[in-house]
Coordinates of C-alpha atoms in Angstrom, one line a residue:
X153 CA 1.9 -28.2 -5.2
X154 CA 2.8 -25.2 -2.6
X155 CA 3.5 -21.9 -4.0
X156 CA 7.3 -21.6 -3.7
X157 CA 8.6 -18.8 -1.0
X158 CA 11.1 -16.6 -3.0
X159 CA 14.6 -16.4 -1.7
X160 CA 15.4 -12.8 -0.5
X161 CA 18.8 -11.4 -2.1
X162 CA 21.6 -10.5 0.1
X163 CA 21.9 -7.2 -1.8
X164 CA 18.7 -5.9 -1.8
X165 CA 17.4 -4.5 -4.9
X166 CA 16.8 -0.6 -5.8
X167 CA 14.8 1.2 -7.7
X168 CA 16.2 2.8 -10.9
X169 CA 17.0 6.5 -11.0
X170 CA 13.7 7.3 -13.2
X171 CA 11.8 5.4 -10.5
X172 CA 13.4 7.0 -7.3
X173 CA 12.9 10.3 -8.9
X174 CA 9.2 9.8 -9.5
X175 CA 8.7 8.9 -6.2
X176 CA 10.0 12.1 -4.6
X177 CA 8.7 14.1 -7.3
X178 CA 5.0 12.7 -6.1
X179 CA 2.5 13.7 -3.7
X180 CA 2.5 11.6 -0.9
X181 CA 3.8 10.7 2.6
X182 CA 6.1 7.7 2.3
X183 CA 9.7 8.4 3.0
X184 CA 12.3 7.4 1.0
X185 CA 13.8 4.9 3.1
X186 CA 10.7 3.1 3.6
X187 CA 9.8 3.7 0.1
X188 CA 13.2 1.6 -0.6
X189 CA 12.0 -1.6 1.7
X190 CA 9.2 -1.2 0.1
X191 CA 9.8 -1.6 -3.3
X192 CA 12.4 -4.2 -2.3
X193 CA 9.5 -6.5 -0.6
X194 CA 7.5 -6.1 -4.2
X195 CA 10.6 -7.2 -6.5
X196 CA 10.8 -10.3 -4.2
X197 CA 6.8 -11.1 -3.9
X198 CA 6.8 -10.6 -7.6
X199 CA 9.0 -13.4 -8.2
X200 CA 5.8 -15.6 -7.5
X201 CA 4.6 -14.6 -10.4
X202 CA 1.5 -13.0 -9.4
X203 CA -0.1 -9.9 -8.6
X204 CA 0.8 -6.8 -6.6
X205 CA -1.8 -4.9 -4.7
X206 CA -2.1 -1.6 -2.4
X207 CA -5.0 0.1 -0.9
X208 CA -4.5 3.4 -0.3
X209 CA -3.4 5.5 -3.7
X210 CA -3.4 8.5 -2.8
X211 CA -1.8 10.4 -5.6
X212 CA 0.4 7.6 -6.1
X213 CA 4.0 7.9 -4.8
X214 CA 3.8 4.6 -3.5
X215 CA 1.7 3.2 -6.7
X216 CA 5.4 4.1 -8.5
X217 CA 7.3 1.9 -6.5
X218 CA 4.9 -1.5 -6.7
X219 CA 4.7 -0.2 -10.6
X220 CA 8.4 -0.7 -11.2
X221 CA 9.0 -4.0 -9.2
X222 CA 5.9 -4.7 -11.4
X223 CA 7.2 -4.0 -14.3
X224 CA 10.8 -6.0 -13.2
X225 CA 8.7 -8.8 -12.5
X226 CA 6.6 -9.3 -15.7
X227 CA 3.4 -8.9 -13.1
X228 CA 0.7 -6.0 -12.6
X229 CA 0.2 -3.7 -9.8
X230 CA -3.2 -2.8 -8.5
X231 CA -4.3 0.2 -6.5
X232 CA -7.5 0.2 -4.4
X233 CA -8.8 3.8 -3.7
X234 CA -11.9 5.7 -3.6
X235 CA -9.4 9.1 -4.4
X236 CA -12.1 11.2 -1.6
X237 CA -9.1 11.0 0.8
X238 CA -9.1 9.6 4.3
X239 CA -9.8 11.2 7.5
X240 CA -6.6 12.9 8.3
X241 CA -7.0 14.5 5.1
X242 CA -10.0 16.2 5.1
X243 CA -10.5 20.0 5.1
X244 CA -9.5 21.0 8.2
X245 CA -7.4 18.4 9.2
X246 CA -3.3 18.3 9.2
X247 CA -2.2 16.6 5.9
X248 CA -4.9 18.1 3.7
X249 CA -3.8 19.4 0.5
X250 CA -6.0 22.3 -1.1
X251 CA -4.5 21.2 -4.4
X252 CA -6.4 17.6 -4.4
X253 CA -10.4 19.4 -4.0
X254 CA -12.3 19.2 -7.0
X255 CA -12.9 22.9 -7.8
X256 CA -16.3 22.2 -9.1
X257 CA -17.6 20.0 -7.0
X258 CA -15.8 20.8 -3.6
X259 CA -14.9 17.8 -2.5
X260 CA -11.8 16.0 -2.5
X261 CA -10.6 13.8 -5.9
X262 CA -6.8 12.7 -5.8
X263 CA -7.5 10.5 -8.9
X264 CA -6.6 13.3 -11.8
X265 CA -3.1 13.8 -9.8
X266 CA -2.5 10.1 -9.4
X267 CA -3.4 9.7 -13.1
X268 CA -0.6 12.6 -13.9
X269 CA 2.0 10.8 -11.7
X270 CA 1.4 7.3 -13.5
X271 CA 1.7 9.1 -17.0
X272 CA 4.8 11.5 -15.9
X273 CA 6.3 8.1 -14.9
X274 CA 5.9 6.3 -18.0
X275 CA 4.1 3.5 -15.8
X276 CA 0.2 2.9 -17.0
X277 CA 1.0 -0.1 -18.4
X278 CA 2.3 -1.4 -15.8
X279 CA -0.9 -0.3 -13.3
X280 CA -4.9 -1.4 -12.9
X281 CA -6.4 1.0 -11.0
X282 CA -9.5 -0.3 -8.9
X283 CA -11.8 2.8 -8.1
X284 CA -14.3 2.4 -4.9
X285 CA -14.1 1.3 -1.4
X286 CA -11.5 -0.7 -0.7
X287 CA -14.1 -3.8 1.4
X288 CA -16.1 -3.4 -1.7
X289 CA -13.6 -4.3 -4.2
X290 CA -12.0 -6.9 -2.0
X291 CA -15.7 -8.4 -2.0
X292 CA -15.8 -9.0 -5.7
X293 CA -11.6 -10.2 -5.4
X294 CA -11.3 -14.1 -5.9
X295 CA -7.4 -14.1 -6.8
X296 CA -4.3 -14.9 -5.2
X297 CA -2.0 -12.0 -4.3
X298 CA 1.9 -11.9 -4.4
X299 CA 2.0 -8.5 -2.3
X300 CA -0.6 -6.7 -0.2
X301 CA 0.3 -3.4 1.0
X302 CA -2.2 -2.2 3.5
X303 CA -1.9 1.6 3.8
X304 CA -5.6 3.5 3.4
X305 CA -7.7 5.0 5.9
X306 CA -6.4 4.9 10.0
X307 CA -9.2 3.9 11.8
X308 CA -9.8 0.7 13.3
X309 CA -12.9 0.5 11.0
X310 CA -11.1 1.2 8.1
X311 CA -7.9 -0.7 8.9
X312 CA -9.5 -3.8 10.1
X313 CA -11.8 -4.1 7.1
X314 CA -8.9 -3.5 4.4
X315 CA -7.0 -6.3 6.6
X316 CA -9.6 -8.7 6.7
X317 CA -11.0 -8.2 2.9
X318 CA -7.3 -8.2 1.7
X319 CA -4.9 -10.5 3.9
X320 CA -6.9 -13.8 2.9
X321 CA -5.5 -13.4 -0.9
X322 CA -1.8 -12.8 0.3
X323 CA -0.8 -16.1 -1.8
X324 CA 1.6 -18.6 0.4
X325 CA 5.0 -17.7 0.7
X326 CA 3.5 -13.6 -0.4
X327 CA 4.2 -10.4 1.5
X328 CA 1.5 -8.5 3.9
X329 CA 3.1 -5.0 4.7
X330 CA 1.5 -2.8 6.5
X331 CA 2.6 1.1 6.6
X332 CA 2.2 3.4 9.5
X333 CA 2.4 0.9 12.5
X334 CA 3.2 3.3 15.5
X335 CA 2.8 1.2 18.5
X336 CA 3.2 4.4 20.8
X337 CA -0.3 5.3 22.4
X338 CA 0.2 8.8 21.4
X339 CA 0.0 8.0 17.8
X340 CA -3.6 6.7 18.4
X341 CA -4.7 9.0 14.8
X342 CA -1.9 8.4 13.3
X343 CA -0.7 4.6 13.6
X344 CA -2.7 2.9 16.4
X345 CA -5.2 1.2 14.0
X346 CA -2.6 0.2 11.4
X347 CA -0.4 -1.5 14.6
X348 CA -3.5 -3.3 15.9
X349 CA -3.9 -4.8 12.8
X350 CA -0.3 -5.7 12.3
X351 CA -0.8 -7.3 16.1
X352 CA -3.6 -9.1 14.8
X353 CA -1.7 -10.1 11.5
X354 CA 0.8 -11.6 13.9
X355 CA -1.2 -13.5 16.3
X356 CA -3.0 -15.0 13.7
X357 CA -0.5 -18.0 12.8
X358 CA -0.6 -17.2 9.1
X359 CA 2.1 -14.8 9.0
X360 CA 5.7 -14.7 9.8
X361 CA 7.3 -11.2 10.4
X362 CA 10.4 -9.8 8.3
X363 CA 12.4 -7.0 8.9
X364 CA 11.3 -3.9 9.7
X365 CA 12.1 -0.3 8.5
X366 CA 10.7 3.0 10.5
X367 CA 6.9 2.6 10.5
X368 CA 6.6 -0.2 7.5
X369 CA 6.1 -3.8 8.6
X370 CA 6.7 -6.9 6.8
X371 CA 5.4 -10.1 7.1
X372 CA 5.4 -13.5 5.3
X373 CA 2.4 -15.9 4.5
X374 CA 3.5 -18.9 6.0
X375 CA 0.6 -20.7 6.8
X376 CA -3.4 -20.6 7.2
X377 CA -3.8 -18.8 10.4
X378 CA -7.0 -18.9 12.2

């Protein structure tokens, strides 16, 4: 029997005041208003019952928002990240944060932080946090998927692989969303990979695209695709 698709509510829902102010209270890049479509695409995905995943933790201001749709939804959100940091935040490079190095070690580790958000939150329960490279986990993943939410590294290598070792498990009738898709050439560092995927995403027959806020795409398993 087909997975049912969830019926989207006119109204869409919100996070709760404890949730919206552990989001802006985090580390992190998302802005609220996409933060907001995104935790309404995870209260509806997680009516199916299933699992919510993101790659891409960070420090986890996006993990907060998949927690407490989670949470509504009687379901468990996973995080893929290997907490080194992607390109763009390296030493050196725009959105590093001194604060996320390991003193000892030198290199970057965001995973104490995220752990501190999670725990501030009053959300562990409600998380599984998957530690390593995102195409390695997704190797060793043989489950169905209510939500995906692509938003690691921005490279084509990075983007591609996380979209080809994570769409396939986006359950029928599930959400793919995809964050920073800039189609604009000029965003080439920032959003070029994560649109070329979304492009891909699209031409491949499984998905149907939603509504769109800002940079965050979503899109609907409606079928196998090629």
């Amino acid at each position: 029997m087909p997975t049912p698709t969830p019926t989207p509510t006119p109204n869409p829902p919100a996070p709760g005041p404890e949730i919206l102010a552990a989001f802006e209270a985090a580390k992190g890049f998302m802005p609220v208003g996409e933060g907001l479509a995104l935790y309404t695409a995870a209260v509806e995905a997680g009516r199916l019952g299933l699992p919510l995943l993101e790659v891409g933790t960070y420090c986890g201001r996006s993990t907060i928002l998949l927690a407490g749709a989670a949470r509504e939804a009687g379901v468990t959100a996973l995080t893929v990240d290997h907490h080194r940091g992607s390109e763009e935040q390296q030493p050196g490079w725009e959105y590093h944060d001194p604060e996320t190095v390991d003193p000892e070690l030198g290199v970057m580790d965001t995973l104490p932080t995220f752990r501190r958000t999670l725990h501030r939150a009053g959300l562990e329960d409600h998380v599984v946090a998957l530690v390593g490279c995102s195409p390695k986990v997704a190797a060793l993943w043989n489950s169905p998927l209510a939500l995906v939410f692509i938003d690691g590294g921005h490279t084509d290598e990075h983007a591609t692989a996380d979209y080809e070792g994570w769409a396939p498990h986006v359950a029928e009738g599930g959400l793919l969303v995809i964050h920073d898709v800039f189609p604009d050439p000029v965003d080439e560092f920032t959003g070029q990979a994560p649109y070329r995927v979304y492009l891909r995403a699209l031409a491949s027959g499984a998905f149907t695209e939603l509504p769109a806020t800002d940079s965050l795409r979503v899109l609907r398993r409606t079928g196998d695709g090629t």
